[in-house]
Every structure is written in C-alpha cells, then in structure tokens.
Amino acid sequence: MSSVSEPSSPSVEIRHRQGHGPVVILCEHASHHIPSGYRDLGLDPAHRFSHAAWDPGARGVALALSERLDAPLVASRVSRLVYDCNRPPEAQSAMPARVEVIDVPGNRNLDAAERAARVEAVYRPFCEAVTEVLAERRSRAIPGVLITVHSFTPSFHGQRREVEIGILHDADRRLADAMLAEAHRLPHRCIRRNDPYGPDDGVTHSLKVHGIGQGLANVMIEVRNDLLETAEAQRAIAGELCLLIAPALASLGPAFRLGEGAADA
C-alpha cells in the first residue's frame, strides 16, 4: 500500500488519498514547522520544538493508522502556534499569545489583517483539503468515519496526567462509546473519556465541522506523548488503537467493517 504524499499545498499534506477503508484521518498538529516569514514567532529554539508547537508522535501514529486502515490522511504542515487548525478563526487560541508557561511573542497584538492572512495561508487550505477528500469518497460511495489524532504532554502546569489514551467526543458519541466499550482489550492502558481534554476545552472544532457537520461518525484520539518517543513506539500504539477502532467500526454496520489483519496489534 502506497503512502506517498499526494500533491498538496505547502501548508497541508495529503497521504493515501485513494484509500478504500471507511475512515478518514486528520492530524491538525502534525508539524512544528514555522515558515520563515514568521521569524520563528520570536520563540527560543527549545520552545519551537516543544509540545506547545505541535503534538510529538501524532503524525507517526496517524501514518501507521492510515496504512492499517487503508485510510486517507490529511495533516497540517505548519505549527499550531502559527495557526491551530483545530480552532475556528475567531478563537484566540487559534493563534495563542501564551501556551501553558510559554509566551509566543509573534502572536501578541495581532490585528485583523494579520489574523486573516494566517487563516488564508494555513486554516483554509487544511479545511479545503478535508472537504475535497470527503467529497471524493462520497462520489465513490465509500462510507465515512472521521478520526482525528493528537498527543498530549505527560505533565501540564506541574500536574502529572495518569491517563494514557483519551477518547474524545462532542455531541456525537457513537464511535467514542463503541471504542470505550472495547477498552478491556488493552488492560495495561489507562483509557478515559474526554480526558485530558473535552468539549468544554474547545478541542472538538474539527469533529464538529468535518464530522458532525458532514453527518459522519467521529472521534478524537489523544495519546500521551511519552508513549510515542520512537517510530517503533508510534507504530505499536497504532496497533493497540486498532484493537479499539476495528470492533467499534463494525458496530456501526457491515459497510464499516475492516479487512482481515487491520486489527492485529
């Protein structure tokens, strides 16, 4: 199965566009890249590559899931500090001036024109890519499910997080409920609903726009990033996630069943 990147814009990556599985995968925080015009947003080097700038390991998990699930992947190529593609343009957190204890000088006092320019450069191409992929699949009569992939830091504001895998949802909880019902398949993992984040934290924008808004069952997966420190670890976690995803998809109906081997950890 090819995973070669498809032609796309400088701000968005599309892989395995012609996948035949029922899932479309999004990875909004896949990259820490800050285009040169933004002058590193005034950040120290350590902060440019920290969890504030991206979700470490998330892209590797998303790629592995794309392979296993025969699923298209749409990923941002730009740091979420330039624009967070999981936030609407009007949200201050779309271009945050501060993340946890990290100040982002290049995001201070942005005027309307500067914000609009980032929307056009980063957010709109991402949304258009997702819309195009979903439209192509509808034209091929492929049933649709949306899964977004993220990672989170083990410690936030000095507090250790026990949860290892978060299964997040907004108003449509079908896929999340079905995945959580399979959590017994991973007895060694701490798996929780809407943890470490939930709808009240503003993290379900993509689910609402590209999932609920398109009538697709949807879920957001958060993995603690200390479980994703190597490519091998990322592939292993993807295998574990498939133990939850495969039966959850099957619960939606025969059209959503995966081929043999997809759920092998």
mmCIF file of C-alpha atoms in Angstrom:
data_model
loop_
_atom_site.group_PDB
_atom_site.id
_atom_site.type_symbol
_atom_site.label_atom_id
_atom_site.label_comp_id
_atom_site.label_asym_id
_atom_site.label_seq_id
_atom_site.Cartn_x
_atom_site.Cartn_y
_atom_site.Cartn_z
ATOM 1 C CA MET A 1 0.000 0.000 0.000
ATOM 2 C CA SER A 2 1.498 3.314 -1.022
ATOM 3 C CA SER A 3 1.764 6.140 1.465
ATOM 4 C CA VAL A 4 3.441 8.582 -0.890
ATOM 5 C CA SER A 5 2.341 12.148 -0.265
ATOM 6 C CA GLU A 6 -0.160 13.462 -2.800
ATOM 7 C CA PRO A 7 0.210 16.871 -4.462
ATOM 8 C CA SER A 8 -0.994 19.425 -1.946
ATOM 9 C CA SER A 9 -0.274 22.915 -0.646
ATOM 10 C CA PRO A 10 2.763 23.995 1.391
ATOM 11 C CA SER A 11 0.551 24.062 4.472
ATOM 12 C CA VAL A 12 -1.267 20.738 4.146
ATOM 13 C CA GLU A 13 -0.199 17.149 3.468
ATOM 14 C CA ILE A 14 -2.479 14.504 1.976
ATOM 15 C CA ARG A 15 -1.478 10.849 2.039
ATOM 16 C CA HIS A 16 -3.132 7.725 0.698
ATOM 17 C CA ARG A 17 -5.903 9.782 -0.870
ATOM 18 C CA GLN A 18 -7.335 6.788 -2.720
ATOM 19 C CA GLY A 19 -7.717 4.625 0.390
ATOM 20 C CA HIS A 20 -10.725 2.321 0.319
ATOM 21 C CA GLY A 21 -11.346 1.938 4.055
ATOM 22 C CA PRO A 22 -14.226 3.723 5.804
ATOM 23 C CA VAL A 23 -12.004 6.066 7.859
ATOM 24 C CA VAL A 24 -10.547 9.487 7.074
ATOM 25 C CA ILE A 25 -7.773 10.554 9.467
ATOM 26 C CA LEU A 26 -6.886 14.125 10.398
ATOM 27 C CA CYS A 27 -3.741 15.285 12.196
ATOM 28 C CA GLU A 28 -4.029 19.007 12.804
ATOM 29 C CA HIS A 29 -0.893 19.300 14.962
ATOM 30 C CA ALA A 30 1.430 17.083 12.928
ATOM 31 C CA SER A 31 4.282 19.579 12.437
ATOM 32 C CA HIS A 32 6.383 22.071 14.385
ATOM 33 C CA HIS A 33 7.393 23.890 11.171
ATOM 34 C CA ILE A 34 7.197 27.679 11.324
ATOM 35 C CA PRO A 35 7.547 29.220 7.831
ATOM 36 C CA SER A 36 10.399 31.694 7.529
ATOM 37 C CA GLY A 37 8.148 34.716 7.143
ATOM 38 C CA TYR A 38 7.022 34.363 10.745
ATOM 39 C CA ARG A 39 10.589 34.690 12.101
ATOM 40 C CA ASP A 40 10.145 31.751 14.478
ATOM 41 C CA LEU A 41 7.399 33.767 16.211
ATOM 42 C CA GLY A 42 10.149 35.100 18.464
ATOM 43 C CA LEU A 43 10.436 31.751 20.251
ATOM 44 C CA ASP A 44 13.510 30.227 21.842
ATOM 45 C CA PRO A 45 14.738 27.122 19.961
ATOM 46 C CA ALA A 46 13.612 24.791 22.749
ATOM 47 C CA HIS A 47 10.086 26.160 22.596
ATOM 48 C CA ARG A 48 9.914 25.878 18.796
ATOM 49 C CA PHE A 49 10.211 22.109 19.112
ATOM 50 C CA SER A 50 8.236 21.664 22.335
ATOM 51 C CA HIS A 51 4.759 20.191 22.747
ATOM 52 C CA ALA A 52 3.424 23.753 22.601
ATOM 53 C CA ALA A 53 4.354 23.924 18.907
ATOM 54 C CA TRP A 54 2.989 20.528 17.821
ATOM 55 C CA ASP A 55 1.835 17.091 19.003
ATOM 56 C CA PRO A 56 5.008 14.970 19.138
ATOM 57 C CA GLY A 57 4.462 11.497 17.720
ATOM 58 C CA ALA A 58 0.938 12.175 16.487
ATOM 59 C CA ARG A 59 1.861 12.192 12.798
ATOM 60 C CA GLY A 60 3.662 8.850 13.148
ATOM 61 C CA VAL A 61 0.589 7.302 14.764
ATOM 62 C CA ALA A 62 -1.653 8.838 12.101
ATOM 63 C CA LEU A 63 0.546 7.473 9.299
ATOM 64 C CA ALA A 64 0.520 3.993 10.821
ATOM 65 C CA LEU A 65 -3.259 4.112 11.187
ATOM 66 C CA SER A 66 -3.558 5.287 7.586
ATOM 67 C CA GLU A 67 -1.641 2.199 6.466
ATOM 68 C CA ARG A 68 -3.541 -0.235 8.682
ATOM 69 C CA LEU A 69 -6.990 1.178 7.986
ATOM 70 C CA ASP A 70 -6.472 1.876 4.248
ATOM 71 C CA ALA A 71 -7.419 5.449 5.126
ATOM 72 C CA PRO A 72 -6.650 8.866 3.648
ATOM 73 C CA LEU A 73 -4.715 11.176 5.957
ATOM 74 C CA VAL A 74 -4.891 14.963 5.948
ATOM 75 C CA ALA A 75 -2.221 16.631 8.108
ATOM 76 C CA SER A 76 -1.153 20.212 8.689
ATOM 77 C CA ARG A 77 2.420 21.048 7.705
ATOM 78 C CA VAL A 78 2.536 24.184 9.864
ATOM 79 C CA SER A 79 2.954 24.601 13.614
ATOM 80 C CA ARG A 80 -0.217 25.122 15.572
ATOM 81 C CA LEU A 81 1.418 28.242 17.021
ATOM 82 C CA VAL A 82 1.130 29.860 13.589
ATOM 83 C CA TYR A 83 -2.455 28.626 13.284
ATOM 84 C CA ASP A 84 -4.171 25.808 15.168
ATOM 85 C CA CYS A 85 -6.290 24.005 12.566
ATOM 86 C CA ASN A 86 -8.433 22.545 15.357
ATOM 87 C CA ARG A 87 -9.745 26.008 16.239
ATOM 88 C CA PRO A 88 -12.099 28.400 14.419
ATOM 89 C CA PRO A 89 -10.670 31.714 13.176
ATOM 90 C CA GLU A 90 -12.476 33.738 15.820
ATOM 91 C CA ALA A 91 -10.911 31.793 18.713
ATOM 92 C CA GLN A 92 -7.998 33.481 20.470
ATOM 93 C CA SER A 93 -6.454 30.019 20.893
ATOM 94 C CA ALA A 94 -6.195 29.680 17.103
ATOM 95 C CA MET A 95 -3.128 31.941 17.330
ATOM 96 C CA PRO A 96 -2.250 31.874 21.036
ATOM 97 C CA ALA A 97 -0.075 34.515 22.656
ATOM 98 C CA ARG A 98 0.682 32.109 25.518
ATOM 99 C CA VAL A 99 0.627 28.305 25.848
ATOM 100 C CA GLU A 100 0.911 26.966 29.395
ATOM 101 C CA VAL A 101 4.067 28.798 30.608
ATOM 102 C CA ILE A 102 5.388 29.644 27.122
ATOM 103 C CA ASP A 103 4.927 33.134 25.713
ATOM 104 C CA VAL A 104 4.626 33.459 21.923
ATOM 105 C CA PRO A 105 5.884 36.973 21.085
ATOM 106 C CA GLY A 106 4.977 36.710 17.408
ATOM 107 C CA ASN A 107 1.316 36.196 18.296
ATOM 108 C CA ARG A 108 0.953 39.254 20.517
ATOM 109 C CA ASN A 109 -1.375 42.027 19.407
ATOM 110 C CA LEU A 110 -2.170 40.560 16.003
ATOM 111 C CA ASP A 111 -4.502 42.832 14.063
ATOM 112 C CA ALA A 112 -7.446 41.644 11.985
ATOM 113 C CA ALA A 113 -5.456 41.659 8.746
ATOM 114 C CA GLU A 114 -2.645 39.560 10.239
ATOM 115 C CA ARG A 115 -5.099 37.034 11.622
ATOM 116 C CA ALA A 116 -6.959 36.862 8.309
ATOM 117 C CA ALA A 117 -3.694 36.257 6.444
ATOM 118 C CA ARG A 118 -2.934 33.233 8.617
ATOM 119 C CA VAL A 119 -6.440 31.891 8.131
ATOM 120 C CA GLU A 120 -5.928 32.070 4.359
ATOM 121 C CA ALA A 121 -2.413 30.602 4.485
ATOM 122 C CA VAL A 122 -2.972 27.713 6.898
ATOM 123 C CA TYR A 123 -6.541 27.063 8.042
ATOM 124 C CA ARG A 124 -8.456 27.453 4.800
ATOM 125 C CA PRO A 125 -6.181 25.116 2.770
ATOM 126 C CA PHE A 126 -6.468 22.489 5.513
ATOM 127 C CA CYS A 127 -10.261 22.685 5.587
ATOM 128 C CA GLU A 128 -10.469 22.666 1.795
ATOM 129 C CA ALA A 129 -8.278 19.555 1.645
ATOM 130 C CA VAL A 130 -10.515 17.747 4.136
ATOM 131 C CA THR A 131 -13.632 18.799 2.229
ATOM 132 C CA GLU A 132 -12.155 17.590 -1.071
ATOM 133 C CA VAL A 133 -11.134 14.205 0.341
ATOM 134 C CA LEU A 134 -14.581 13.671 1.874
ATOM 135 C CA ALA A 135 -16.307 14.722 -1.363
ATOM 136 C CA GLU A 136 -14.191 12.319 -3.413
ATOM 137 C CA ARG A 137 -15.151 9.474 -1.109
ATOM 138 C CA ARG A 138 -18.837 10.310 -1.341
ATOM 139 C CA SER A 139 -18.510 10.225 -5.125
ATOM 140 C CA ARG A 140 -17.076 6.696 -4.777
ATOM 141 C CA ALA A 141 -19.864 5.663 -2.376
ATOM 142 C CA ILE A 142 -17.388 4.920 0.429
ATOM 143 C CA PRO A 143 -18.976 5.154 3.891
ATOM 144 C CA GLY A 144 -17.320 7.777 6.038
ATOM 145 C CA VAL A 145 -15.935 7.964 9.573
ATOM 146 C CA LEU A 146 -13.669 10.751 10.854
ATOM 147 C CA ILE A 147 -10.816 10.129 13.310
ATOM 148 C CA THR A 148 -8.507 12.914 14.487
ATOM 149 C CA VAL A 149 -5.168 12.015 16.078
ATOM 150 C CA HIS A 150 -3.377 14.034 18.756
ATOM 151 C CA SER A 151 -0.834 13.656 21.540
ATOM 152 C CA PHE A 152 -0.566 15.375 24.907
ATOM 153 C CA THR A 153 2.173 16.122 27.389
ATOM 154 C CA PRO A 154 2.528 13.848 30.463
ATOM 155 C CA SER A 155 2.642 16.862 32.777
ATOM 156 C CA PHE A 156 0.593 20.043 32.478
ATOM 157 C CA HIS A 157 1.044 23.028 34.796
ATOM 158 C CA GLY A 158 3.114 20.765 37.026
ATOM 159 C CA GLN A 159 0.423 18.103 37.355
ATOM 160 C CA ARG A 160 1.148 14.537 36.243
ATOM 161 C CA ARG A 161 -1.503 13.030 33.972
ATOM 162 C CA GLU A 162 -2.368 9.397 34.628
ATOM 163 C CA VAL A 163 -4.478 8.927 31.508
ATOM 164 C CA GLU A 164 -2.570 7.352 28.603
ATOM 165 C CA ILE A 165 -5.217 7.281 25.877
ATOM 166 C CA GLY A 166 -8.096 9.729 25.720
ATOM 167 C CA ILE A 167 -11.202 9.011 23.651
ATOM 168 C CA LEU A 168 -12.866 12.358 22.996
ATOM 169 C CA HIS A 169 -16.225 13.272 21.512
ATOM 170 C CA ASP A 170 -18.675 16.127 21.195
ATOM 171 C CA ALA A 171 -22.433 15.698 20.677
ATOM 172 C CA ASP A 172 -21.999 12.583 18.528
ATOM 173 C CA ARG A 173 -20.674 9.931 20.899
ATOM 174 C CA ARG A 174 -21.378 6.808 18.827
ATOM 175 C CA LEU A 175 -17.814 5.967 17.882
ATOM 176 C CA ALA A 176 -16.349 7.031 21.232
ATOM 177 C CA ASP A 177 -18.853 4.866 23.116
ATOM 178 C CA ALA A 178 -18.072 1.891 20.893
ATOM 179 C CA MET A 179 -14.308 2.316 21.343
ATOM 180 C CA LEU A 180 -14.582 2.704 25.107
ATOM 181 C CA ALA A 181 -16.654 -0.488 25.222
ATOM 182 C CA GLU A 182 -13.561 -2.268 23.843
ATOM 183 C CA ALA A 183 -11.112 -0.788 26.378
ATOM 184 C CA HIS A 184 -10.865 -4.192 28.076
ATOM 185 C CA ARG A 185 -8.754 -5.259 25.087
ATOM 186 C CA LEU A 186 -5.970 -3.001 26.414
ATOM 187 C CA PRO A 187 -5.933 -3.816 30.145
ATOM 188 C CA HIS A 188 -2.444 -2.343 30.531
ATOM 189 C CA ARG A 189 -3.589 1.116 29.417
ATOM 190 C CA CYS A 190 -5.353 3.893 31.304
ATOM 191 C CA ILE A 191 -8.099 4.869 28.854
ATOM 192 C CA ARG A 192 -10.640 7.572 29.661
ATOM 193 C CA ARG A 193 -13.463 9.530 28.076
ATOM 194 C CA ASN A 194 -12.901 13.220 27.294
ATOM 195 C CA ASP A 195 -9.606 13.258 29.171
ATOM 196 C CA PRO A 196 -7.224 15.109 29.326
ATOM 197 C CA TYR A 197 -9.477 17.439 27.325
ATOM 198 C CA GLY A 198 -13.130 17.596 26.386
ATOM 199 C CA PRO A 199 -15.670 19.718 24.501
ATOM 200 C CA ASP A 200 -15.604 22.468 27.124
ATOM 201 C CA ASP A 201 -11.904 22.999 26.335
ATOM 202 C CA GLY A 202 -12.668 23.916 22.728
ATOM 203 C CA VAL A 203 -10.808 20.940 21.257
ATOM 204 C CA THR A 204 -13.635 19.430 19.191
ATOM 205 C CA HIS A 205 -13.731 22.006 16.386
ATOM 206 C CA SER A 206 -12.658 19.547 13.681
ATOM 207 C CA LEU A 207 -15.115 16.938 14.942
ATOM 208 C CA LYS A 208 -17.966 19.442 14.741
ATOM 209 C CA VAL A 209 -17.062 20.926 11.346
ATOM 210 C CA HIS A 210 -15.773 17.913 9.419
ATOM 211 C CA GLY A 211 -17.520 15.119 11.327
ATOM 212 C CA ILE A 212 -20.872 16.161 12.764
ATOM 213 C CA GLY A 213 -21.283 18.830 10.090
ATOM 214 C CA GLN A 214 -20.900 16.183 7.385
ATOM 215 C CA GLY A 215 -23.056 13.575 9.124
ATOM 216 C CA LEU A 216 -20.056 11.332 9.866
ATOM 217 C CA ALA A 217 -19.456 9.290 12.990
ATOM 218 C CA ASN A 218 -16.348 10.772 14.560
ATOM 219 C CA VAL A 219 -13.859 10.577 17.412
ATOM 220 C CA MET A 220 -10.713 12.345 18.607
ATOM 221 C CA ILE A 221 -7.877 10.205 19.949
ATOM 222 C CA GLU A 222 -5.322 11.663 22.371
ATOM 223 C CA VAL A 223 -2.188 9.656 23.271
ATOM 224 C CA ARG A 224 0.259 10.665 25.998
ATOM 225 C CA ASN A 225 3.429 11.593 24.168
ATOM 226 C CA ASP A 226 5.855 9.699 26.408
ATOM 227 C CA LEU A 227 4.395 6.587 24.763
ATOM 228 C CA LEU A 228 5.396 7.896 21.319
ATOM 229 C CA GLU A 229 9.100 8.663 21.604
ATOM 230 C CA THR A 230 10.223 6.410 18.726
ATOM 231 C CA ALA A 231 8.815 5.415 15.349
ATOM 232 C CA GLU A 232 8.512 1.848 16.622
ATOM 233 C CA ALA A 233 6.519 3.025 19.641
ATOM 234 C CA GLN A 234 4.212 5.057 17.398
ATOM 235 C CA ARG A 235 3.503 2.025 15.212
ATOM 236 C CA ALA A 236 2.900 -0.106 18.299
ATOM 237 C CA ILE A 237 0.375 2.361 19.705
ATOM 238 C CA ALA A 238 -1.375 2.483 16.326
ATOM 239 C CA GLY A 239 -1.699 -1.292 16.531
ATOM 240 C CA GLU A 240 -3.201 -1.041 20.000
ATOM 241 C CA LEU A 241 -5.643 1.633 18.861
ATOM 242 C CA CYS A 242 -6.810 -0.624 16.049
ATOM 243 C CA LEU A 243 -7.938 -3.130 18.682
ATOM 244 C CA LEU A 244 -10.448 -0.480 19.740
ATOM 245 C CA ILE A 245 -11.199 1.002 16.334
ATOM 246 C CA ALA A 246 -11.933 -2.180 14.357
ATOM 247 C CA PRO A 247 -14.775 -3.532 16.546
ATOM 248 C CA ALA A 248 -16.092 0.000 17.059
ATOM 249 C CA LEU A 249 -16.382 0.452 13.297
ATOM 250 C CA ALA A 250 -18.061 -2.934 12.938
ATOM 251 C CA SER A 251 -20.684 -1.828 15.453
ATOM 252 C CA LEU A 252 -21.738 0.918 13.024
ATOM 253 C CA GLY A 253 -22.787 -1.653 10.423
ATOM 254 C CA PRO A 254 -21.439 -4.114 7.836
ATOM 255 C CA ALA A 255 -20.280 -1.343 5.479
ATOM 256 C CA PHE A 256 -17.795 -0.165 8.112
ATOM 257 C CA ARG A 257 -16.077 -3.485 8.748
ATOM 258 C CA LEU A 258 -12.338 -3.582 8.110
ATOM 259 C CA GLY A 259 -10.444 -6.178 6.139
ATOM 260 C CA GLU A 260 -8.599 -9.017 7.815
ATOM 261 C CA GLY A 261 -5.447 -8.085 9.691
ATOM 262 C CA ALA A 262 -6.302 -4.428 10.295
ATOM 263 C CA ALA A 263 -6.920 -5.060 13.992
ATOM 264 C CA ASP A 264 -3.792 -7.124 14.604
ATOM 265 C CA ALA A 265 -1.687 -5.311 17.210
#
